[in-house]
Amino acid sequence: MDFKISKQNIIIDKRTSRLENTIFLNILNKIESNLKEDISLNIGDFKKITVEELEIGLKGLMEKYISYSYIDDNNETISYYFPHINFFMKRGNEFFISVPSTIINAFKKNSIENQLSLKTFFYFRKKSSHNFFNLVLKNNSENINLILTLEDLKEIFNVKEEAYDRFFDFEKALLKPLVQSINTHSDFTLVYHKIKKGESKNNKVTAIEFILNNKSLIEKSAETNYLIQLIKNNITDYKKIWECINSCINEIGFIQCKRAILFLKENSLYLSDDELINYLNRKGENIEEILQLNNHTLIKEKISLYKDIAAFTKTIYNIMIGYNFYYSLNFKFLKDIKEFKEGDTFFYRDDNYIVFGTYLENRGSFKIFQTQN
């Protein structure tokens, strides 16, 4: 899902202590693996923290707030404020913790919090990293080049102009940790080059050139390009179809969008640009409309839970046999049924019947149509 946002800004109100940060990173690790708001911690999750220290750290996290704001497509400013954790309950050496949904959403792909790169800020402890990354987020392009003087950087990093008189100290304390944090915890890769006054190697560094690549946009571009190549021979308006496929990937994910397009390609179903856009906008669910089944009658439709994919395909086969559909010798039908894999769309068509269905996570659905005589 695309969110039209601008002027985003993320603020960590107060820096967490070393104890609080250790606990919060452990919480984030659990969130990333299960995306649940209610989690538990115990002393066994830590090497050198006592029960008393864990309780103190959790209380501190309840009192420290995070906020983000942005301007939406209606030109309205939206602001959110939330603590690192909502509350916790202690039972013996175990702590049951409730985490704000906004933090959970930061790890979900199609969320406003994810688009804002909110989770990256959770891993920054230095105010300098917050300031710099907020600057980066104001540019949504695939590749970003920034040239900043040392004076500009010190202002962004909120350090006194006379601080870090030696560039070596400035680089060690601020630049290198910044690069490591962004490359490890964000969708960007960051490298920098020193700009010196004059050609000599020993000349003073006066500015830094930052080169950032947005990995998520590069990946999304590659995914869209891959899918458009599958159907390129049937496209008239590449720009419209590119935007449509891109939107489809945002809405239902690359895998589902790929399945919808492969279904068309593998079954030689050729659509106009407008038909393809309508098909993808409806998440590939309007197959009957695409197949133009005006001269067919729906004779069986079933949505049910199945033990496994073999039970699903056996059900389709037995129903077809029940309709005197003697395809035990039809090798194409048998081959299609045998090779059907979970997540694919089963599709068979001949002069008399059309059968299609899907199966995913023990839930299967199919429809059988017969040609009207």
mmCIF file of C-alpha atoms in Angstrom:
data_model
loop_
_atom_site.group_PDB
_atom_site.id
_atom_site.type_symbol
_atom_site.label_atom_id
_atom_site.label_comp_id
_atom_site.label_asym_id
_atom_site.label_seq_id
_atom_site.Cartn_x
_atom_site.Cartn_y
_atom_site.Cartn_z
ATOM 1 C CA MET A 1 0.000 0.000 0.000
ATOM 2 C CA ASP A 2 1.372 3.425 -0.959
ATOM 3 C CA PHE A 3 1.062 6.284 1.531
ATOM 4 C CA LYS A 4 1.493 9.795 0.189
ATOM 5 C CA ILE A 5 3.495 11.496 2.890
ATOM 6 C CA SER A 6 5.860 14.416 3.152
ATOM 7 C CA LYS A 7 7.888 16.294 5.760
ATOM 8 C CA GLN A 8 8.144 13.246 7.987
ATOM 9 C CA ASN A 9 9.961 13.659 11.280
ATOM 10 C CA ILE A 10 10.733 11.149 14.023
ATOM 11 C CA ILE A 11 11.801 12.124 17.525
ATOM 12 C CA ILE A 12 13.080 9.961 20.365
ATOM 13 C CA ASP A 13 12.191 12.199 23.297
ATOM 14 C CA LYS A 14 14.848 11.032 25.768
ATOM 15 C CA ARG A 15 17.818 8.795 25.198
ATOM 16 C CA THR A 16 17.441 5.408 26.850
ATOM 17 C CA SER A 17 19.979 4.348 29.457
ATOM 18 C CA ARG A 18 22.326 1.463 28.693
ATOM 19 C CA LEU A 19 20.120 -0.840 30.813
ATOM 20 C CA GLU A 20 16.906 0.336 29.141
ATOM 21 C CA ASN A 21 18.457 0.021 25.691
ATOM 22 C CA THR A 22 19.577 -3.574 26.362
ATOM 23 C CA ILE A 23 16.045 -4.504 27.439
ATOM 24 C CA PHE A 24 14.405 -2.685 24.520
ATOM 25 C CA LEU A 25 16.660 -4.385 21.950
ATOM 26 C CA ASN A 26 15.624 -7.742 23.420
ATOM 27 C CA ILE A 27 11.976 -6.708 23.105
ATOM 28 C CA LEU A 28 12.526 -5.684 19.460
ATOM 29 C CA ASN A 29 14.123 -9.043 18.729
ATOM 30 C CA LYS A 30 10.998 -10.832 19.999
ATOM 31 C CA ILE A 31 8.713 -8.473 18.085
ATOM 32 C CA GLU A 32 10.561 -9.058 14.813
ATOM 33 C CA SER A 33 10.096 -12.815 15.131
ATOM 34 C CA ASN A 34 6.370 -12.920 16.035
ATOM 35 C CA LEU A 35 4.848 -9.422 15.477
ATOM 36 C CA LYS A 36 2.750 -9.662 18.660
ATOM 37 C CA GLU A 37 1.962 -6.840 21.065
ATOM 38 C CA ASP A 38 2.166 -9.065 24.162
ATOM 39 C CA ILE A 39 5.539 -10.603 24.898
ATOM 40 C CA SER A 40 7.358 -12.022 27.909
ATOM 41 C CA LEU A 41 10.880 -11.578 29.280
ATOM 42 C CA ASN A 42 12.711 -13.377 32.037
ATOM 43 C CA ILE A 43 16.181 -13.284 33.524
ATOM 44 C CA GLY A 44 17.243 -16.127 31.259
ATOM 45 C CA ASP A 45 16.979 -13.728 28.290
ATOM 46 C CA PHE A 46 19.889 -11.688 29.650
ATOM 47 C CA LYS A 47 23.457 -12.358 30.718
ATOM 48 C CA LYS A 48 24.064 -9.822 33.479
ATOM 49 C CA ILE A 49 20.716 -8.317 34.525
ATOM 50 C CA THR A 50 18.987 -9.012 37.832
ATOM 51 C CA VAL A 51 15.238 -9.164 38.405
ATOM 52 C CA GLU A 52 15.402 -5.797 40.154
ATOM 53 C CA GLU A 53 17.328 -4.214 37.253
ATOM 54 C CA LEU A 54 14.874 -5.617 34.714
ATOM 55 C CA GLU A 55 11.984 -4.068 36.634
ATOM 56 C CA ILE A 56 13.784 -0.705 36.865
ATOM 57 C CA GLY A 57 14.564 -0.754 33.136
ATOM 58 C CA LEU A 58 10.953 -1.543 32.162
ATOM 59 C CA LYS A 59 9.675 1.305 34.333
ATOM 60 C CA GLY A 60 12.099 3.625 32.583
ATOM 61 C CA LEU A 61 10.888 2.489 29.139
ATOM 62 C CA MET A 62 7.296 3.287 30.148
ATOM 63 C CA GLU A 63 8.290 6.875 30.878
ATOM 64 C CA LYS A 64 10.225 7.612 27.679
ATOM 65 C CA TYR A 65 8.260 8.571 24.609
ATOM 66 C CA ILE A 66 8.728 8.343 20.857
ATOM 67 C CA SER A 67 6.884 10.502 18.351
ATOM 68 C CA TYR A 68 6.540 10.814 14.624
ATOM 69 C CA SER A 69 4.737 13.226 12.368
ATOM 70 C CA TYR A 70 4.099 13.694 8.652
ATOM 71 C CA ILE A 71 1.848 15.570 6.244
ATOM 72 C CA ASP A 72 -0.671 13.330 4.448
ATOM 73 C CA ASP A 73 -2.141 13.658 0.952
ATOM 74 C CA ASN A 74 -4.885 15.930 2.351
ATOM 75 C CA ASN A 75 -2.152 18.337 3.492
ATOM 76 C CA GLU A 76 -2.965 17.642 7.132
ATOM 77 C CA THR A 77 -0.296 17.102 9.782
ATOM 78 C CA ILE A 78 -0.578 13.736 11.528
ATOM 79 C CA SER A 79 1.260 13.187 14.828
ATOM 80 C CA TYR A 80 1.670 10.092 17.010
ATOM 81 C CA TYR A 81 3.087 9.836 20.533
ATOM 82 C CA PHE A 82 3.756 6.548 22.320
ATOM 83 C CA PRO A 83 6.042 5.066 25.007
ATOM 84 C CA HIS A 84 8.553 2.272 24.425
ATOM 85 C CA ILE A 85 6.188 -0.084 26.298
ATOM 86 C CA ASN A 86 2.593 0.334 27.504
ATOM 87 C CA PHE A 87 2.741 -1.612 30.774
ATOM 88 C CA PHE A 88 4.096 -4.806 32.278
ATOM 89 C CA MET A 89 3.137 -7.431 34.842
ATOM 90 C CA LYS A 90 5.630 -9.317 36.994
ATOM 91 C CA ARG A 91 5.163 -12.937 38.067
ATOM 92 C CA GLY A 92 8.182 -14.323 39.867
ATOM 93 C CA ASN A 93 11.166 -13.874 37.554
ATOM 94 C CA GLU A 94 8.997 -13.446 34.449
ATOM 95 C CA PHE A 95 7.667 -10.176 33.059
ATOM 96 C CA PHE A 96 4.647 -9.940 30.733
ATOM 97 C CA ILE A 97 4.889 -6.806 28.603
ATOM 98 C CA SER A 98 2.473 -4.933 26.338
ATOM 99 C CA VAL A 99 4.059 -3.032 23.436
ATOM 100 C CA PRO A 100 2.333 -0.188 21.485
ATOM 101 C CA SER A 101 0.863 -1.276 18.143
ATOM 102 C CA THR A 102 2.817 1.499 16.423
ATOM 103 C CA ILE A 103 6.058 -0.306 17.302
ATOM 104 C CA ILE A 104 4.653 -3.601 15.958
ATOM 105 C CA ASN A 105 3.578 -1.869 12.743
ATOM 106 C CA ALA A 106 7.119 -0.626 12.188
ATOM 107 C CA PHE A 107 8.059 -4.241 11.370
ATOM 108 C CA LYS A 108 5.110 -4.826 9.015
ATOM 109 C CA LYS A 109 5.834 -4.260 5.356
ATOM 110 C CA ASN A 110 2.667 -2.446 4.242
ATOM 111 C CA SER A 111 2.294 0.074 7.068
ATOM 112 C CA ILE A 112 2.795 3.798 7.413
ATOM 113 C CA GLU A 113 5.305 3.159 10.215
ATOM 114 C CA ASN A 114 7.352 0.945 7.913
ATOM 115 C CA GLN A 115 7.313 3.517 5.130
ATOM 116 C CA LEU A 116 8.553 6.101 7.638
ATOM 117 C CA SER A 117 11.482 3.753 8.509
ATOM 118 C CA LEU A 118 10.395 4.053 12.140
ATOM 119 C CA LYS A 119 12.071 0.826 13.271
ATOM 120 C CA THR A 120 15.486 2.130 12.222
ATOM 121 C CA PHE A 121 15.256 4.882 14.855
ATOM 122 C CA PHE A 122 14.766 2.281 17.588
ATOM 123 C CA TYR A 123 18.333 1.119 17.025
ATOM 124 C CA PHE A 124 19.886 4.608 17.071
ATOM 125 C CA ARG A 125 21.057 5.837 20.461
ATOM 126 C CA LYS A 126 22.889 8.948 19.312
ATOM 127 C CA LYS A 127 20.960 12.138 18.616
ATOM 128 C CA SER A 128 23.314 12.702 15.690
ATOM 129 C CA SER A 129 22.047 9.546 13.973
ATOM 130 C CA HIS A 130 18.430 10.639 14.505
ATOM 131 C CA ASN A 131 19.060 14.048 12.984
ATOM 132 C CA PHE A 132 20.983 12.709 10.002
ATOM 133 C CA PHE A 133 18.466 9.977 9.190
ATOM 134 C CA ASN A 134 15.546 12.406 9.409
ATOM 135 C CA LEU A 135 17.385 14.437 6.790
ATOM 136 C CA VAL A 136 17.765 11.348 4.596
ATOM 137 C CA LEU A 137 14.078 10.457 4.858
ATOM 138 C CA LYS A 138 13.048 13.762 3.327
ATOM 139 C CA ASN A 139 14.387 12.388 0.039
ATOM 140 C CA ASN A 140 12.453 9.369 -1.271
ATOM 141 C CA SER A 141 14.552 8.753 -4.379
ATOM 142 C CA GLU A 142 16.344 5.495 -5.125
ATOM 143 C CA ASN A 143 19.828 7.030 -4.905
ATOM 144 C CA ILE A 144 20.763 10.007 -2.750
ATOM 145 C CA ASN A 145 23.932 12.085 -2.911
ATOM 146 C CA LEU A 146 24.577 14.620 -0.177
ATOM 147 C CA ILE A 147 27.617 16.857 0.167
ATOM 148 C CA LEU A 148 27.830 18.448 3.592
ATOM 149 C CA THR A 149 30.558 20.602 5.071
ATOM 150 C CA LEU A 150 31.950 19.671 8.468
ATOM 151 C CA GLU A 151 30.199 22.746 9.868
ATOM 152 C CA ASP A 152 26.872 21.536 8.445
ATOM 153 C CA LEU A 153 27.455 18.086 9.886
ATOM 154 C CA LYS A 154 28.272 19.422 13.332
ATOM 155 C CA GLU A 155 25.030 21.391 13.266
ATOM 156 C CA ILE A 156 23.060 18.290 12.181
ATOM 157 C CA PHE A 157 24.843 16.193 14.794
ATOM 158 C CA ASN A 158 24.126 18.893 17.363
ATOM 159 C CA VAL A 159 27.723 19.210 18.547
ATOM 160 C CA LYS A 160 29.624 22.402 19.274
ATOM 161 C CA GLU A 161 31.633 23.832 16.412
ATOM 162 C CA GLU A 162 34.865 23.617 18.419
ATOM 163 C CA ALA A 163 34.255 19.967 19.339
ATOM 164 C CA TYR A 164 36.152 17.199 17.553
ATOM 165 C CA ASP A 165 38.884 19.494 16.294
ATOM 166 C CA ARG A 166 40.662 16.508 14.761
ATOM 167 C CA PHE A 167 38.765 14.847 11.905
ATOM 168 C CA PHE A 168 40.023 11.463 13.146
ATOM 169 C CA ASP A 169 38.048 11.918 16.376
ATOM 170 C CA PHE A 170 34.977 13.208 14.525
ATOM 171 C CA GLU A 171 35.023 10.203 12.187
ATOM 172 C CA LYS A 172 35.510 7.664 14.960
ATOM 173 C CA ALA A 173 32.878 9.095 17.306
ATOM 174 C CA LEU A 174 30.155 10.077 14.807
ATOM 175 C CA LEU A 175 30.625 9.047 11.177
ATOM 176 C CA LYS A 176 31.594 5.387 11.550
ATOM 177 C CA PRO A 177 28.865 4.555 14.122
ATOM 178 C CA LEU A 178 26.352 6.354 11.884
ATOM 179 C CA VAL A 179 27.305 4.268 8.834
ATOM 180 C CA GLN A 180 27.187 1.042 10.829
ATOM 181 C CA SER A 181 23.753 1.834 12.297
ATOM 182 C CA ILE A 182 22.160 2.798 8.988
ATOM 183 C CA ASN A 183 23.642 -0.130 7.061
ATOM 184 C CA THR A 184 22.591 -2.606 9.743
ATOM 185 C CA HIS A 185 19.109 -1.407 10.679
ATOM 186 C CA SER A 186 17.630 0.436 7.693
ATOM 187 C CA ASP A 187 16.629 -0.062 4.060
ATOM 188 C CA PHE A 188 19.567 2.124 3.020
ATOM 189 C CA THR A 189 23.223 1.457 2.340
ATOM 190 C CA LEU A 190 25.494 4.378 3.163
ATOM 191 C CA VAL A 191 29.083 5.104 2.159
ATOM 192 C CA TYR A 192 30.953 8.384 2.400
ATOM 193 C CA HIS A 193 33.967 10.036 0.798
ATOM 194 C CA LYS A 194 36.161 12.745 2.285
ATOM 195 C CA ILE A 195 36.483 16.008 0.376
ATOM 196 C CA LYS A 196 39.763 17.797 1.054
ATOM 197 C CA LYS A 197 41.070 21.259 0.432
ATOM 198 C CA GLY A 198 43.569 20.789 -2.387
ATOM 199 C CA GLU A 199 45.136 17.671 -3.868
ATOM 200 C CA SER A 200 47.567 16.679 -1.140
ATOM 201 C CA LYS A 201 46.727 13.563 0.863
ATOM 202 C CA ASN A 202 47.509 15.377 4.110
ATOM 203 C CA ASN A 203 45.256 18.347 3.414
ATOM 204 C CA LYS A 204 42.408 19.161 5.781
ATOM 205 C CA VAL A 205 39.005 17.509 5.261
ATOM 206 C CA THR A 206 36.432 20.216 4.598
ATOM 207 C CA ALA A 207 33.317 18.269 3.608
ATOM 208 C CA ILE A 208 31.847 14.783 3.281
ATOM 209 C CA GLU A 209 30.034 13.292 0.291
ATOM 210 C CA PHE A 210 27.402 10.771 1.364
ATOM 211 C CA ILE A 211 26.081 8.232 -1.130
ATOM 212 C CA LEU A 212 22.939 6.402 -0.079
ATOM 213 C CA ASN A 213 21.037 3.692 -1.921
ATOM 214 C CA ASN A 214 17.461 2.871 -0.964
ATOM 215 C CA LYS A 215 17.498 -0.931 -0.974
ATOM 216 C CA SER A 216 13.717 -1.279 -0.690
ATOM 217 C CA LEU A 217 13.080 0.960 -3.722
ATOM 218 C CA ILE A 218 15.787 -0.834 -5.725
ATOM 219 C CA GLU A 219 14.276 -4.189 -4.791
ATOM 220 C CA LYS A 220 10.763 -3.019 -5.619
ATOM 221 C CA SER A 221 11.960 -1.684 -8.980
ATOM 222 C CA ALA A 222 13.604 -5.031 -9.752
ATOM 223 C CA GLU A 223 10.430 -6.924 -8.792
ATOM 224 C CA THR A 224 8.243 -4.700 -10.966
ATOM 225 C CA ASN A 225 10.667 -5.014 -13.875
ATOM 226 C CA TYR A 226 10.685 -8.820 -13.552
ATOM 227 C CA LEU A 227 6.878 -9.027 -13.684
ATOM 228 C CA ILE A 228 6.540 -6.600 -16.557
ATOM 229 C CA GLN A 229 9.026 -8.681 -18.576
ATOM 230 C CA LEU A 230 6.706 -11.697 -18.226
ATOM 231 C CA ILE A 231 3.957 -9.944 -20.196
ATOM 232 C CA LYS A 232 5.911 -7.335 -22.166
ATOM 233 C CA ASN A 233 4.707 -8.601 -25.572
ATOM 234 C CA ASN A 234 1.085 -7.826 -24.675
ATOM 235 C CA ILE A 235 1.580 -4.323 -23.238
ATOM 236 C CA THR A 236 0.834 -1.084 -25.072
ATOM 237 C CA ASP A 237 1.292 1.541 -22.351
ATOM 238 C CA TYR A 238 4.350 0.499 -20.310
ATOM 239 C CA LYS A 239 4.095 3.443 -17.899
ATOM 240 C CA LYS A 240 0.495 2.647 -16.910
ATOM 241 C CA ILE A 241 1.215 -1.068 -16.473
ATOM 242 C CA TRP A 242 4.422 -0.356 -14.540
ATOM 243 C CA GLU A 243 2.490 1.829 -12.080
ATOM 244 C CA CYS A 244 -0.280 -0.762 -11.819
ATOM 245 C CA ILE A 245 2.126 -3.652 -11.099
ATOM 246 C CA ASN A 246 3.986 -1.503 -8.590
ATOM 247 C CA SER A 247 0.700 -0.743 -6.822
ATOM 248 C CA CYS A 248 -0.262 -4.432 -6.917
ATOM 249 C CA ILE A 249 3.029 -5.404 -5.237
ATOM 250 C CA ASN A 250 2.425 -2.803 -2.514
ATOM 251 C CA GLU A 251 -1.146 -3.981 -1.986
ATOM 252 C CA ILE A 252 -0.858 -7.795 -1.955
ATOM 253 C CA GLY A 253 2.892 -8.461 -2.039
ATOM 254 C CA PHE A 254 5.267 -9.604 -4.771
ATOM 255 C CA ILE A 255 4.474 -13.335 -4.500
ATOM 256 C CA GLN A 256 0.699 -12.941 -4.869
ATOM 257 C CA CYS A 257 1.081 -10.415 -7.689
ATOM 258 C CA LYS A 258 3.500 -12.774 -9.449
ATOM 259 C CA ARG A 259 1.021 -15.665 -9.141
ATOM 260 C CA ALA A 260 -1.750 -13.565 -10.696
ATOM 261 C CA ILE A 261 0.432 -12.611 -13.676
ATOM 262 C CA LEU A 262 1.869 -16.122 -14.131
ATOM 263 C CA PHE A 263 -1.689 -17.472 -14.205
ATOM 264 C CA LEU A 264 -2.371 -15.318 -17.261
ATOM 265 C CA LYS A 265 0.899 -16.203 -18.963
ATOM 266 C CA GLU A 266 0.851 -19.952 -18.309
ATOM 267 C CA ASN A 267 -2.730 -20.254 -19.570
ATOM 268 C CA SER A 268 -2.258 -17.988 -22.614
ATOM 269 C CA LEU A 269 -4.810 -15.458 -21.424
ATOM 270 C CA TYR A 270 -4.062 -12.203 -23.263
ATOM 271 C CA LEU A 271 -5.552 -9.012 -21.826
ATOM 272 C CA SER A 272 -5.652 -5.442 -23.015
ATOM 273 C CA ASP A 273 -3.946 -2.830 -20.838
ATOM 274 C CA ASP A 274 -7.265 -1.798 -19.272
ATOM 275 C CA GLU A 275 -8.293 -5.428 -18.644
ATOM 276 C CA LEU A 276 -4.927 -6.165 -17.035
ATOM 277 C CA ILE A 277 -5.195 -3.082 -14.795
ATOM 278 C CA ASN A 278 -8.709 -4.119 -13.746
ATOM 279 C CA TYR A 279 -7.476 -7.677 -13.071
ATOM 280 C CA LEU A 280 -4.555 -6.548 -10.893
ATOM 281 C CA ASN A 281 -6.583 -3.875 -9.098
ATOM 282 C CA ARG A 282 -8.969 -6.659 -8.098
ATOM 283 C CA LYS A 283 -6.026 -8.781 -6.882
ATOM 284 C CA GLY A 284 -6.523 -11.370 -9.614
ATOM 285 C CA GLU A 285 -9.842 -12.448 -8.125
ATOM 286 C CA ASN A 286 -12.042 -11.677 -11.160
ATOM 287 C CA ILE A 287 -10.982 -14.749 -13.142
ATOM 288 C CA GLU A 288 -14.528 -15.459 -14.365
ATOM 289 C CA GLU A 289 -14.674 -12.019 -15.933
ATOM 290 C CA ILE A 290 -11.280 -12.523 -17.573
ATOM 291 C CA LEU A 291 -12.262 -15.938 -18.956
ATOM 292 C CA GLN A 292 -15.472 -14.488 -20.484
ATOM 293 C CA LEU A 293 -17.713 -17.357 -19.349
ATOM 294 C CA ASN A 294 -20.931 -16.139 -20.976
ATOM 295 C CA ASN A 295 -21.554 -19.515 -22.653
ATOM 296 C CA HIS A 296 -20.719 -21.611 -19.573
ATOM 297 C CA THR A 297 -22.782 -22.794 -16.600
ATOM 298 C CA LEU A 298 -21.373 -23.013 -13.070
ATOM 299 C CA ILE A 299 -22.032 -26.637 -12.038
ATOM 300 C CA LYS A 300 -19.939 -26.832 -8.843
ATOM 301 C CA GLU A 301 -18.380 -24.388 -6.413
ATOM 302 C CA LYS A 302 -16.749 -25.294 -3.118
ATOM 303 C CA ILE A 303 -14.757 -23.483 -0.419
ATOM 304 C CA SER A 304 -13.541 -25.685 2.402
ATOM 305 C CA LEU A 305 -10.709 -26.746 4.685
ATOM 306 C CA TYR A 306 -8.628 -29.727 3.571
ATOM 307 C CA LYS A 307 -6.152 -31.961 5.357
ATOM 308 C CA ASP A 308 -3.531 -31.362 2.673
ATOM 309 C CA ILE A 309 -3.149 -30.481 -0.991
ATOM 310 C CA ALA A 310 -3.638 -34.132 -2.040
ATOM 311 C CA ALA A 311 -7.093 -34.144 -0.436
ATOM 312 C CA PHE A 312 -7.937 -30.923 -2.264
ATOM 313 C CA THR A 313 -6.957 -32.177 -5.726
ATOM 314 C CA LYS A 314 -8.604 -35.574 -5.085
ATOM 315 C CA THR A 315 -11.879 -33.766 -4.341
ATOM 316 C CA ILE A 316 -11.736 -31.965 -7.688
ATOM 317 C CA TYR A 317 -10.921 -35.207 -9.505
ATOM 318 C CA ASN A 318 -13.739 -37.197 -7.861
ATOM 319 C CA ILE A 319 -16.307 -34.496 -8.622
ATOM 320 C CA MET A 320 -15.294 -34.469 -12.284
ATOM 321 C CA ILE A 321 -15.631 -38.253 -12.447
ATOM 322 C CA GLY A 322 -19.084 -37.899 -10.884
ATOM 323 C CA TYR A 323 -20.114 -35.692 -13.805
ATOM 324 C CA ASN A 324 -19.169 -38.490 -16.242
ATOM 325 C CA PHE A 325 -16.021 -36.548 -16.849
ATOM 326 C CA TYR A 326 -13.924 -39.592 -17.761
ATOM 327 C CA TYR A 327 -10.522 -37.979 -17.769
ATOM 328 C CA SER A 328 -8.594 -40.906 -16.342
ATOM 329 C CA LEU A 329 -7.081 -41.149 -19.823
ATOM 330 C CA ASN A 330 -6.702 -37.403 -20.304
ATOM 331 C CA PHE A 331 -3.038 -36.929 -19.518
ATOM 332 C CA LYS A 332 -3.161 -33.148 -19.431
ATOM 333 C CA PHE A 333 -5.836 -33.122 -16.728
ATOM 334 C CA LEU A 334 -3.975 -35.750 -14.712
ATOM 335 C CA LYS A 335 -0.683 -33.908 -15.157
ATOM 336 C CA ASP A 336 -2.201 -30.578 -14.050
ATOM 337 C CA ILE A 337 -3.752 -32.154 -10.945
ATOM 338 C CA LYS A 338 -0.588 -34.071 -10.044
ATOM 339 C CA GLU A 339 1.760 -31.081 -10.445
ATOM 340 C CA PHE A 340 -0.432 -28.525 -8.687
ATOM 341 C CA LYS A 341 1.465 -26.845 -5.820
ATOM 342 C CA GLU A 342 0.226 -24.913 -2.804
ATOM 343 C CA GLY A 343 -0.257 -21.228 -3.543
ATOM 344 C CA ASP A 344 -0.694 -21.737 -7.295
ATOM 345 C CA THR A 345 -3.940 -21.331 -9.238
ATOM 346 C CA PHE A 346 -5.133 -24.614 -10.705
ATOM 347 C CA PHE A 347 -6.566 -24.114 -14.179
ATOM 348 C CA TYR A 348 -7.856 -26.563 -16.757
ATOM 349 C CA ARG A 349 -9.856 -25.829 -19.905
ATOM 350 C CA ASP A 350 -11.161 -27.887 -22.825
ATOM 351 C CA ASP A 351 -14.183 -27.790 -25.159
ATOM 352 C CA ASN A 352 -16.558 -28.939 -22.410
ATOM 353 C CA TYR A 353 -15.240 -27.782 -19.037
ATOM 354 C CA ILE A 354 -13.296 -25.073 -17.250
ATOM 355 C CA VAL A 355 -11.932 -25.781 -13.770
ATOM 356 C CA PHE A 356 -9.949 -23.396 -11.604
ATOM 357 C CA GLY A 357 -9.132 -23.114 -7.926
ATOM 358 C CA THR A 358 -6.547 -22.146 -5.307
ATOM 359 C CA TYR A 359 -5.164 -23.823 -2.203
ATOM 360 C CA LEU A 360 -3.235 -22.119 0.591
ATOM 361 C CA GLU A 361 -2.703 -23.064 4.242
ATOM 362 C CA ASN A 362 -5.310 -25.885 4.292
ATOM 363 C CA ARG A 363 -7.974 -23.697 2.693
ATOM 364 C CA GLY A 364 -9.023 -24.565 -0.830
ATOM 365 C CA SER A 365 -11.626 -23.226 -3.243
ATOM 366 C CA PHE A 366 -12.564 -24.211 -6.772
ATOM 367 C CA LYS A 367 -15.227 -23.699 -9.440
ATOM 368 C CA ILE A 368 -16.242 -25.986 -12.288
ATOM 369 C CA PHE A 369 -17.981 -24.645 -15.387
ATOM 370 C CA GLN A 370 -19.563 -26.613 -18.219
ATOM 371 C CA THR A 371 -20.094 -25.387 -21.764
ATOM 372 C CA GLN A 372 -23.747 -24.744 -22.601
ATOM 373 C CA ASN A 373 -24.974 -27.081 -25.343
#
